[in-house]
Amino acid sequence: MGKSAAHIVWDWNGTLFHDNDAIIGATNAAFAELGLEPITLERYRALYCVPVPKFYERLMGRLPTDAEWEIMDEVFHRYYAEHRVRCGLTEGAAELLAGWRSAGRSQSLLSMYVHEELVPLVRGFGIEPHFVRVDGRTGPSGGSKAEHMVRHLRELAEVDAERTVVIGDAADDAVAALHVGARAVLYTGGSHSRASLEEVGVPVVDTLEEAVEVAEWAAA
């Protein structure tokens, strides 16, 4: 596969993995630790942003202290790990991954979910062979995906950033794509509302099938 081949970098949480219920439950469990009111999915999707402490600032009216952040982060990840088992792949995701691969194109996965947890989760769904590389987050949580994207593409010697399309559900996915000279398509089924995604200025779609169609055109 030469450097002219189209490549997709997929996001995991809220994109390929439909985990909205676990995310909201984990967020509210973290809020409860500080006596905060629970948040609805609609409010979450309207306000969510990274770095995550800024999201909490929007809800609390101030940035959490370092001690509060540590508590909330620990509770969030503990709750999420317990409840992700009820979540599955987004409808049609497995078929789209197989179709892209069978067409002779490459794809990879880059997530801000911790690497040691991500890999067995992806493997458990039987989709790992569709990816030339699977990378989760290393280092502390709460930051942007941009620098992780730099390292991810650096490891993909046969991939040209200009022919790469990032498919994700968050504005930060587009920021990471632009940071490396790639393109982005944002999916409305995850962490952001359509209105907040449209502010980013990249294509916004309601299904992963549409996202792949746009990616195919954008990388042509």
XYZ file of C-alpha atoms in Angstrom, residues 73-164:
92
model
C -11.474 11.331 37.427
C -11.041 8.233 39.593
C -14.787 7.822 40.179
C -15.561 8.410 36.510
C -13.190 5.708 35.289
C -14.225 3.213 37.977
C -17.917 3.618 37.164
C -17.298 3.554 33.419
C -15.278 0.335 33.631
C -18.144 -1.338 35.478
C -20.864 -0.219 33.057
C -19.178 -0.326 29.645
C -19.934 -4.066 29.509
C -23.555 -3.187 28.661
C -22.461 -1.128 25.632
C -21.861 -2.329 22.097
C -20.581 -1.174 18.748
C -22.480 1.558 16.941
C -24.990 0.120 14.484
C -23.282 -0.886 11.243
C -19.759 -0.183 12.517
C -18.418 -3.718 12.080
C -19.702 -3.927 8.515
C -18.225 -0.540 7.595
C -14.829 -1.517 8.996
C -14.885 -4.782 7.054
C -15.968 -3.027 3.872
C -13.248 -0.389 4.024
C -10.615 -3.056 4.609
C -11.925 -5.363 1.861
C -11.714 -2.452 -0.584
C -7.953 -2.439 0.006
C -7.871 0.710 2.112
C -6.230 1.097 5.505
C -7.675 2.298 8.792
C -6.493 2.710 12.352
C -7.941 3.505 15.747
C -6.850 6.309 18.069
C -8.675 6.803 21.355
C -8.207 8.851 24.488
C -9.363 5.823 26.458
C -6.460 4.265 28.340
C -4.462 1.954 26.063
C -4.354 -1.060 28.385
C -8.165 -1.037 28.635
C -8.825 -0.194 24.987
C -6.947 -3.019 23.271
C -8.724 -5.968 24.953
C -12.069 -4.192 24.503
C -11.522 -3.791 20.756
C -10.225 -7.349 20.532
C -13.317 -8.637 22.314
C -15.555 -7.295 19.548
C -13.521 -9.173 16.928
C -12.661 -6.048 14.940
C -8.969 -5.661 15.765
C -7.822 -7.281 12.456
C -9.462 -4.443 10.514
C -6.946 -1.923 11.906
C -3.297 -1.482 11.001
C -2.773 0.101 14.423
C -4.751 0.569 17.642
C -3.604 3.270 20.070
C -5.169 4.345 23.333
C -4.136 7.115 25.673
C -0.870 6.937 27.518
C -0.198 9.411 30.301
C -2.697 11.478 32.322
C -6.323 11.873 31.280
C -8.166 15.063 30.456
C -6.049 16.503 27.628
C -6.355 16.954 23.878
C -5.918 14.288 21.215
C -3.673 16.455 19.005
C -0.253 15.298 20.242
C -1.455 11.704 20.394
C -2.429 12.048 16.721
C 1.083 13.216 15.856
C 2.577 10.085 17.429
C -0.096 7.850 15.921
C 0.550 8.939 12.344
C 4.304 8.901 12.885
C 4.012 5.158 13.486
C 2.075 4.657 10.236
C 4.887 4.926 7.723
C 2.688 4.184 4.708
C 0.032 6.753 5.586
C -0.026 10.263 4.144
C -1.725 12.810 6.420
C -3.112 14.655 3.386
C -4.999 11.498 2.348
C -6.141 10.760 5.918
